[in-house]
Amino acid sequence: MKTLVLASNNAHKLEEIRAILEGMYEVKSLKDIECFDDIPETGTTFAENALQKAQYIKEHYGYDCFADDSGLQVEALNNEPGVYSARYAVMNGREALPTKDEANMDLLLERLAEQENKKACFRTSIALVMGEEKHFFDGIVEGHIIPEKRGSEGFGYDPIFVPDGYDKTFAELGAEIKNGISHRARAMAKLVDFLNNL
Ligand code: IMP
């Protein structure tokens, strides 16, 4: 089986992606290739960040690699938190308490409380660096933010995001439904389609 590195150690992400690519590619994590570097992530778009990570692995470790960068964009907040989704609270001088995810959601709910427009979307960009080539795959899921956290599955902003066509949050819908409609699943489907047609 061919090997691709996913430039991440995120257990949720690896699990989702390995399930989708099962039988086609062995997907190695950064830990699997013994990369413990602090990979730069200084872009201002999801695609720039994804490419930066995938290119770093190709250059320093020689593996064909793909990387994804995702985040939440909230329309009424000028598409915040965007590429800063993971660091939103800390970047705004908050402590990551009780967890980083809780602090991020609390700040977002505070900022959105006065706004009528609750529209939001999750976006993913995947960059694939294969040999000399670079390819990009994007995925989006639209929905809205609810004022309280609901559900216990998933991660990140899942407890406050309700995808269009549903009345439950990603954290209530669970992995099976989320993996069918998520931004990451949609971007991954495009990547898989591309790999299948090579
Ligand atoms: P990453 O680029 O996939 O690591 O995502 C960056 C940040 O965006 C995460 O730390 C989360 O805060 C948020 N995020 C990305 N994807 C999701 C998701 O599927 N559910 C909830 N939050 C997400």
PDB file of C-alpha atoms and ligand atoms in Angstrom:
ATOM      1  CA  MET A   1       0.000   0.000   0.000  1.00  0.00           C
ATOM      2  CA  LYS A   2       1.201   3.524  -0.767  1.00  0.00           C
ATOM      3  CA  THR A   3       2.013   5.890   2.043  1.00  0.00           C
ATOM      4  CA  LEU A   4       0.815   9.415   2.572  1.00  0.00           C
ATOM      5  CA  VAL A   5       1.620  11.544   5.550  1.00  0.00           C
ATOM      6  CA  LEU A   6      -1.120  13.600   7.124  1.00  0.00           C
ATOM      7  CA  ALA A   7       0.671  16.565   8.670  1.00  0.00           C
ATOM      8  CA  SER A   8      -1.159  16.285  11.983  1.00  0.00           C
ATOM      9  CA  ASN A   9      -1.284  14.384  15.276  1.00  0.00           C
ATOM     10  CA  ASN A  10      -4.921  15.188  15.943  1.00  0.00           C
ATOM     11  CA  ALA A  11      -6.471  11.855  16.927  1.00  0.00           C
ATOM     12  CA  HIS A  12      -9.989  12.817  15.762  1.00  0.00           C
ATOM     13  CA  LYS A  13      -8.714  13.913  12.393  1.00  0.00           C
ATOM     14  CA  LEU A  14      -6.527  10.840  11.859  1.00  0.00           C
ATOM     15  CA  GLU A  15      -9.408   8.568  12.796  1.00  0.00           C
ATOM     16  CA  GLU A  16     -11.808  10.295  10.381  1.00  0.00           C
ATOM     17  CA  ILE A  17      -9.288  10.343   7.558  1.00  0.00           C
ATOM     18  CA  ARG A  18      -7.945   6.803   8.027  1.00  0.00           C
ATOM     19  CA  ALA A  19     -11.515   5.490   7.918  1.00  0.00           C
ATOM     20  CA  ILE A  20     -12.114   7.246   4.601  1.00  0.00           C
ATOM     21  CA  LEU A  21      -8.809   6.156   2.984  1.00  0.00           C
ATOM     22  CA  GLU A  22      -8.860   2.615   4.388  1.00  0.00           C
ATOM     23  CA  GLY A  23      -7.491   0.074   1.918  1.00  0.00           C
ATOM     24  CA  MET A  24      -6.127   2.760  -0.408  1.00  0.00           C
ATOM     25  CA  TYR A  25      -3.329   4.427   1.498  1.00  0.00           C
ATOM     26  CA  GLU A  26      -1.498   3.947   4.725  1.00  0.00           C
ATOM     27  CA  VAL A  27      -1.891   7.302   6.426  1.00  0.00           C
ATOM     28  CA  LYS A  28       0.975   8.155   8.725  1.00  0.00           C
ATOM     29  CA  SER A  29       0.847  10.859  11.350  1.00  0.00           C
ATOM     30  CA  LEU A  30       3.678  13.254  12.226  1.00  0.00           C
ATOM     31  CA  LYS A  31       4.472  11.069  15.218  1.00  0.00           C
ATOM     32  CA  ASP A  32       4.672   7.996  12.950  1.00  0.00           C
ATOM     33  CA  ILE A  33       7.423   9.671  10.900  1.00  0.00           C
ATOM     34  CA  GLU A  34       9.063  10.987  14.075  1.00  0.00           C
ATOM     35  CA  CYS A  35       8.473  14.602  13.229  1.00  0.00           C
ATOM     36  CA  PHE A  36       8.222  16.611  16.428  1.00  0.00           C
ATOM     37  CA  ASP A  37       8.971  19.974  14.824  1.00  0.00           C
ATOM     38  CA  ASP A  38       6.991  23.112  15.428  1.00  0.00           C
ATOM     39  CA  ILE A  39       5.744  23.456  11.839  1.00  0.00           C
ATOM     40  CA  PRO A  40       5.139  27.081  10.862  1.00  0.00           C
ATOM     41  CA  GLU A  41       1.499  28.038  10.353  1.00  0.00           C
ATOM     42  CA  THR A  42       1.589  31.743   9.572  1.00  0.00           C
ATOM     43  CA  GLY A  43      -0.813  32.047   6.617  1.00  0.00           C
ATOM     44  CA  THR A  44      -3.869  34.259   6.485  1.00  0.00           C
ATOM     45  CA  THR A  45      -6.015  31.716   4.623  1.00  0.00           C
ATOM     46  CA  PHE A  46      -6.813  28.046   5.256  1.00  0.00           C
ATOM     47  CA  ALA A  47      -5.177  27.102   1.927  1.00  0.00           C
ATOM     48  CA  GLU A  48      -1.935  28.949   2.745  1.00  0.00           C
ATOM     49  CA  ASN A  49      -1.658  27.241   6.117  1.00  0.00           C
ATOM     50  CA  ALA A  50      -2.403  23.804   4.677  1.00  0.00           C
ATOM     51  CA  LEU A  51       0.216  24.238   1.953  1.00  0.00           C
ATOM     52  CA  GLN A  52       2.794  25.505   4.420  1.00  0.00           C
ATOM     53  CA  LYS A  53       2.414  22.335   6.512  1.00  0.00           C
ATOM     54  CA  ALA A  54       2.399  19.856   3.600  1.00  0.00           C
ATOM     55  CA  GLN A  55       5.378  21.521   1.916  1.00  0.00           C
ATOM     56  CA  TYR A  56       7.357  21.505   5.144  1.00  0.00           C
ATOM     57  CA  ILE A  57       7.018  17.708   5.446  1.00  0.00           C
ATOM     58  CA  LYS A  58       7.876  17.127   1.800  1.00  0.00           C
ATOM     59  CA  GLU A  59      10.974  19.324   2.074  1.00  0.00           C
ATOM     60  CA  HIS A  60      12.249  18.087   5.424  1.00  0.00           C
ATOM     61  CA  TYR A  61      11.114  14.452   5.471  1.00  0.00           C
ATOM     62  CA  GLY A  62      10.669  13.541   1.793  1.00  0.00           C
ATOM     63  CA  TYR A  63       7.163  12.064   2.078  1.00  0.00           C
ATOM     64  CA  ASP A  64       4.246  12.906  -0.143  1.00  0.00           C
ATOM     65  CA  CYS A  65       1.992  14.682   2.252  1.00  0.00           C
ATOM     66  CA  PHE A  66      -1.346  16.308   2.694  1.00  0.00           C
ATOM     67  CA  ALA A  67      -2.363  18.766   5.339  1.00  0.00           C
ATOM     68  CA  ASP A  68      -5.663  20.294   6.187  1.00  0.00           C
ATOM     69  CA  ASP A  69      -6.475  23.537   7.811  1.00  0.00           C
ATOM     70  CA  SER A  70      -9.977  24.242   9.026  1.00  0.00           C
ATOM     71  CA  GLY A  71     -11.940  26.681  11.016  1.00  0.00           C
ATOM     72  CA  LEU A  72     -15.210  28.354  11.728  1.00  0.00           C
ATOM     73  CA  GLN A  73     -16.314  31.550  10.010  1.00  0.00           C
ATOM     74  CA  VAL A  74     -19.122  33.590  11.534  1.00  0.00           C
ATOM     75  CA  GLU A  75     -20.762  36.006   9.108  1.00  0.00           C
ATOM     76  CA  ALA A  76     -21.747  38.720  11.626  1.00  0.00           C
ATOM     77  CA  LEU A  77     -18.206  38.730  13.076  1.00  0.00           C
ATOM     78  CA  ASN A  78     -16.423  39.445   9.771  1.00  0.00           C
ATOM     79  CA  ASN A  79     -15.715  35.738   9.382  1.00  0.00           C
ATOM     80  CA  GLU A  80     -13.985  35.466  12.751  1.00  0.00           C
ATOM     81  CA  PRO A  81     -12.479  33.295  14.151  1.00  0.00           C
ATOM     82  CA  GLY A  82     -11.332  31.901  10.754  1.00  0.00           C
ATOM     83  CA  VAL A  83      -7.692  30.799  10.664  1.00  0.00           C
ATOM     84  CA  TYR A  84      -7.476  31.711  14.337  1.00  0.00           C
ATOM     85  CA  SER A  85     -10.222  29.256  15.387  1.00  0.00           C
ATOM     86  CA  ALA A  86      -7.917  27.116  17.541  1.00  0.00           C
ATOM     87  CA  ARG A  87      -6.309  30.128  19.264  1.00  0.00           C
ATOM     88  CA  TYR A  88      -9.328  32.448  19.403  1.00  0.00           C
ATOM     89  CA  ALA A  89      -9.668  32.912  23.182  1.00  0.00           C
ATOM     90  CA  VAL A  90      -5.958  32.973  23.964  1.00  0.00           C
ATOM     91  CA  MET A  91      -5.285  35.465  21.149  1.00  0.00           C
ATOM     92  CA  ASN A  92      -7.893  37.705  22.739  1.00  0.00           C
ATOM     93  CA  GLY A  93      -6.230  37.612  26.134  1.00  0.00           C
ATOM     94  CA  ARG A  94      -8.429  34.911  27.671  1.00  0.00           C
ATOM     95  CA  GLU A  95      -7.229  31.915  29.606  1.00  0.00           C
ATOM     96  CA  ALA A  96      -7.934  28.557  28.000  1.00  0.00           C
ATOM     97  CA  LEU A  97     -10.237  27.518  30.863  1.00  0.00           C
ATOM     98  CA  PRO A  98     -11.723  25.085  31.677  1.00  0.00           C
ATOM     99  CA  THR A  99     -10.464  23.962  28.258  1.00  0.00           C
ATOM    100  CA  LYS A 100      -9.338  25.741  25.112  1.00  0.00           C
ATOM    101  CA  ASP A 101     -12.534  24.685  23.318  1.00  0.00           C
ATOM    102  CA  GLU A 102     -14.777  25.980  26.135  1.00  0.00           C
ATOM    103  CA  ALA A 103     -12.957  29.317  26.261  1.00  0.00           C
ATOM    104  CA  ASN A 104     -13.187  29.683  22.452  1.00  0.00           C
ATOM    105  CA  MET A 105     -16.930  28.963  22.450  1.00  0.00           C
ATOM    106  CA  ASP A 106     -17.587  31.287  25.398  1.00  0.00           C
ATOM    107  CA  LEU A 107     -15.853  34.190  23.650  1.00  0.00           C
ATOM    108  CA  LEU A 108     -17.691  33.536  20.397  1.00  0.00           C
ATOM    109  CA  LEU A 109     -21.081  33.349  22.137  1.00  0.00           C
ATOM    110  CA  GLU A 110     -20.358  36.600  23.962  1.00  0.00           C
ATOM    111  CA  ARG A 111     -19.444  38.415  20.763  1.00  0.00           C
ATOM    112  CA  LEU A 112     -22.412  37.028  18.889  1.00  0.00           C
ATOM    113  CA  ALA A 113     -24.986  37.602  21.635  1.00  0.00           C
ATOM    114  CA  GLU A 114     -26.029  41.043  20.355  1.00  0.00           C
ATOM    115  CA  GLN A 115     -26.085  40.019  16.691  1.00  0.00           C
ATOM    116  CA  GLU A 116     -29.216  38.839  14.939  1.00  0.00           C
ATOM    117  CA  ASN A 117     -27.387  37.118  12.114  1.00  0.00           C
ATOM    118  CA  LYS A 118     -26.209  33.766  13.465  1.00  0.00           C
ATOM    119  CA  LYS A 119     -25.024  32.344  10.148  1.00  0.00           C
ATOM    120  CA  ALA A 120     -21.729  30.481  10.183  1.00  0.00           C
ATOM    121  CA  CYS A 121     -19.821  27.897   8.228  1.00  0.00           C
ATOM    122  CA  PHE A 122     -16.970  25.511   8.773  1.00  0.00           C
ATOM    123  CA  ARG A 123     -14.348  25.432   6.037  1.00  0.00           C
ATOM    124  CA  THR A 124     -11.494  23.083   5.271  1.00  0.00           C
ATOM    125  CA  SER A 125      -8.700  23.411   2.777  1.00  0.00           C
ATOM    126  CA  ILE A 126      -6.548  20.410   2.051  1.00  0.00           C
ATOM    127  CA  ALA A 127      -3.200  20.860   0.319  1.00  0.00           C
ATOM    128  CA  LEU A 128      -1.611  17.785  -1.260  1.00  0.00           C
ATOM    129  CA  VAL A 129       2.064  17.878  -2.158  1.00  0.00           C
ATOM    130  CA  MET A 130       2.831  14.881  -4.335  1.00  0.00           C
ATOM    131  CA  GLY A 131       6.191  14.758  -6.071  1.00  0.00           C
ATOM    132  CA  GLU A 132       6.525  18.143  -7.714  1.00  0.00           C
ATOM    133  CA  GLU A 133       2.783  18.800  -7.794  1.00  0.00           C
ATOM    134  CA  LYS A 134       0.507  20.766  -5.499  1.00  0.00           C
ATOM    135  CA  HIS A 135      -3.249  20.321  -5.386  1.00  0.00           C
ATOM    136  CA  PHE A 136      -5.979  21.925  -3.276  1.00  0.00           C
ATOM    137  CA  PHE A 137      -9.375  20.590  -2.159  1.00  0.00           C
ATOM    138  CA  ASP A 138     -11.947  22.688  -0.316  1.00  0.00           C
ATOM    139  CA  GLY A 139     -14.981  21.731   1.730  1.00  0.00           C
ATOM    140  CA  ILE A 140     -17.671  23.802   3.383  1.00  0.00           C
ATOM    141  CA  VAL A 141     -20.681  23.134   5.607  1.00  0.00           C
ATOM    142  CA  GLU A 142     -23.106  25.967   6.256  1.00  0.00           C
ATOM    143  CA  GLY A 143     -25.242  26.401   9.325  1.00  0.00           C
ATOM    144  CA  HIS A 144     -25.798  28.657  12.312  1.00  0.00           C
ATOM    145  CA  ILE A 145     -24.599  29.226  15.867  1.00  0.00           C
ATOM    146  CA  ILE A 146     -26.961  28.576  18.776  1.00  0.00           C
ATOM    147  CA  PRO A 147     -26.679  30.543  22.041  1.00  0.00           C
ATOM    148  CA  GLU A 148     -25.962  27.560  24.302  1.00  0.00           C
ATOM    149  CA  LYS A 149     -23.740  24.477  24.085  1.00  0.00           C
ATOM    150  CA  ARG A 150     -25.493  21.200  23.311  1.00  0.00           C
ATOM    151  CA  GLY A 151     -24.104  17.681  22.970  1.00  0.00           C
ATOM    152  CA  SER A 152     -20.939  15.926  24.008  1.00  0.00           C
ATOM    153  CA  GLU A 153     -19.455  14.382  20.869  1.00  0.00           C
ATOM    154  CA  GLY A 154     -16.869  15.823  18.511  1.00  0.00           C
ATOM    155  CA  PHE A 155     -14.538  18.671  19.377  1.00  0.00           C
ATOM    156  CA  GLY A 156     -13.901  22.367  18.933  1.00  0.00           C
ATOM    157  CA  TYR A 157     -17.013  24.418  18.192  1.00  0.00           C
ATOM    158  CA  ASP A 158     -19.239  21.345  17.560  1.00  0.00           C
ATOM    159  CA  PRO A 159     -21.574  21.990  20.571  1.00  0.00           C
ATOM    160  CA  ILE A 160     -22.698  25.402  19.218  1.00  0.00           C
ATOM    161  CA  PHE A 161     -22.908  24.688  15.460  1.00  0.00           C
ATOM    162  CA  VAL A 162     -26.131  23.454  13.848  1.00  0.00           C
ATOM    163  CA  PRO A 163     -25.667  22.482  10.186  1.00  0.00           C
ATOM    164  CA  ASP A 164     -28.349  23.540   7.663  1.00  0.00           C
ATOM    165  CA  GLY A 165     -31.078  20.903   7.318  1.00  0.00           C
ATOM    166  CA  TYR A 166     -30.729  19.684  10.920  1.00  0.00           C
ATOM    167  CA  ASP A 167     -31.973  20.886  14.316  1.00  0.00           C
ATOM    168  CA  LYS A 168     -29.144  19.379  16.340  1.00  0.00           C
ATOM    169  CA  THR A 169     -25.560  20.483  16.836  1.00  0.00           C
ATOM    170  CA  PHE A 170     -22.602  18.569  15.423  1.00  0.00           C
ATOM    171  CA  ALA A 171     -21.888  17.481  19.016  1.00  0.00           C
ATOM    172  CA  GLU A 172     -25.401  15.969  19.261  1.00  0.00           C
ATOM    173  CA  LEU A 173     -25.471  14.477  15.761  1.00  0.00           C
ATOM    174  CA  GLY A 174     -22.379  12.365  16.396  1.00  0.00           C
ATOM    175  CA  ALA A 175     -19.542  11.123  14.237  1.00  0.00           C
ATOM    176  CA  GLU A 176     -21.512   9.088  11.713  1.00  0.00           C
ATOM    177  CA  ILE A 177     -23.746  11.948  10.570  1.00  0.00           C
ATOM    178  CA  LYS A 178     -21.018  14.558  10.922  1.00  0.00           C
ATOM    179  CA  ASN A 179     -18.593  12.530   8.812  1.00  0.00           C
ATOM    180  CA  GLY A 180     -21.176  12.436   6.034  1.00  0.00           C
ATOM    181  CA  ILE A 181     -21.661  16.196   5.774  1.00  0.00           C
ATOM    182  CA  SER A 182     -18.732  17.969   7.396  1.00  0.00           C
ATOM    183  CA  HIS A 183     -16.411  20.462   5.740  1.00  0.00           C
ATOM    184  CA  ARG A 184     -13.530  18.032   6.290  1.00  0.00           C
ATOM    185  CA  ALA A 185     -15.481  15.085   4.841  1.00  0.00           C
ATOM    186  CA  ARG A 186     -16.375  17.152   1.765  1.00  0.00           C
ATOM    187  CA  ALA A 187     -12.799  18.277   1.183  1.00  0.00           C
ATOM    188  CA  MET A 188     -11.610  14.713   1.823  1.00  0.00           C
ATOM    189  CA  ALA A 189     -14.118  13.336  -0.691  1.00  0.00           C
ATOM    190  CA  LYS A 190     -12.556  15.597  -3.326  1.00  0.00           C
ATOM    191  CA  LEU A 191      -9.062  14.442  -2.337  1.00  0.00           C
ATOM    192  CA  VAL A 192     -10.119  10.775  -2.458  1.00  0.00           C
ATOM    193  CA  ASP A 193     -11.742  11.283  -5.832  1.00  0.00           C
ATOM    194  CA  PHE A 194      -8.529  12.823  -7.114  1.00  0.00           C
ATOM    195  CA  LEU A 195      -6.387   9.974  -5.706  1.00  0.00           C
ATOM    196  CA  ASN A 196      -8.762   7.386  -7.192  1.00  0.00           C
ATOM    197  CA  ASN A 197      -8.357   8.905 -10.630  1.00  0.00           C
ATOM    198  CA  LEU A 198      -4.558   9.048 -10.652  1.00  0.00           C
TER     199      LEU A 198
HETATM  200  P1  IMP B   1      -7.779  22.456  12.317  1.00  0.00           P
HETATM  201  O1  IMP B   1      -7.101  23.304  11.313  1.00  0.00           O
HETATM  202  O2  IMP B   1      -8.557  21.330  11.708  1.00  0.00           O
HETATM  203  O3  IMP B   1      -6.837  22.004  13.423  1.00  0.00           O
HETATM  204  O4  IMP B   1      -8.891  23.334  13.006  1.00  0.00           O
HETATM  205  C1  IMP B   1      -8.582  24.513  13.710  1.00  0.00           C
HETATM  206  C2  IMP B   1      -9.655  24.790  14.730  1.00  0.00           C
HETATM  207  O5  IMP B   1     -10.917  25.009  14.069  1.00  0.00           O
HETATM  208  C3  IMP B   1      -9.912  23.647  15.701  1.00  0.00           C
HETATM  209  O6  IMP B   1      -9.035  23.704  16.807  1.00  0.00           O
HETATM  210  C4  IMP B   1     -11.348  23.920  16.113  1.00  0.00           C
HETATM  211  O7  IMP B   1     -11.400  24.940  17.085  1.00  0.00           O
HETATM  212  C5  IMP B   1     -11.971  24.450  14.823  1.00  0.00           C
HETATM  213  N1  IMP B   1     -12.559  23.319  14.039  1.00  0.00           N
HETATM  214  C6  IMP B   1     -12.090  22.800  12.883  1.00  0.00           C
HETATM  215  N2  IMP B   1     -12.861  21.775  12.472  1.00  0.00           N
HETATM  216  C7  IMP B   1     -13.824  21.641  13.401  1.00  0.00           C
HETATM  217  C8  IMP B   1     -14.944  20.748  13.534  1.00  0.00           C
HETATM  218  O8  IMP B   1     -15.172  19.836  12.734  1.00  0.00           O
HETATM  219  N3  IMP B   1     -15.724  20.943  14.606  1.00  0.00           N
HETATM  220  C9  IMP B   1     -15.498  21.919  15.521  1.00  0.00           C
HETATM  221  N4  IMP B   1     -14.479  22.756  15.457  1.00  0.00           N
HETATM  222  C10 IMP B   1     -13.636  22.631  14.403  1.00  0.00           C
END
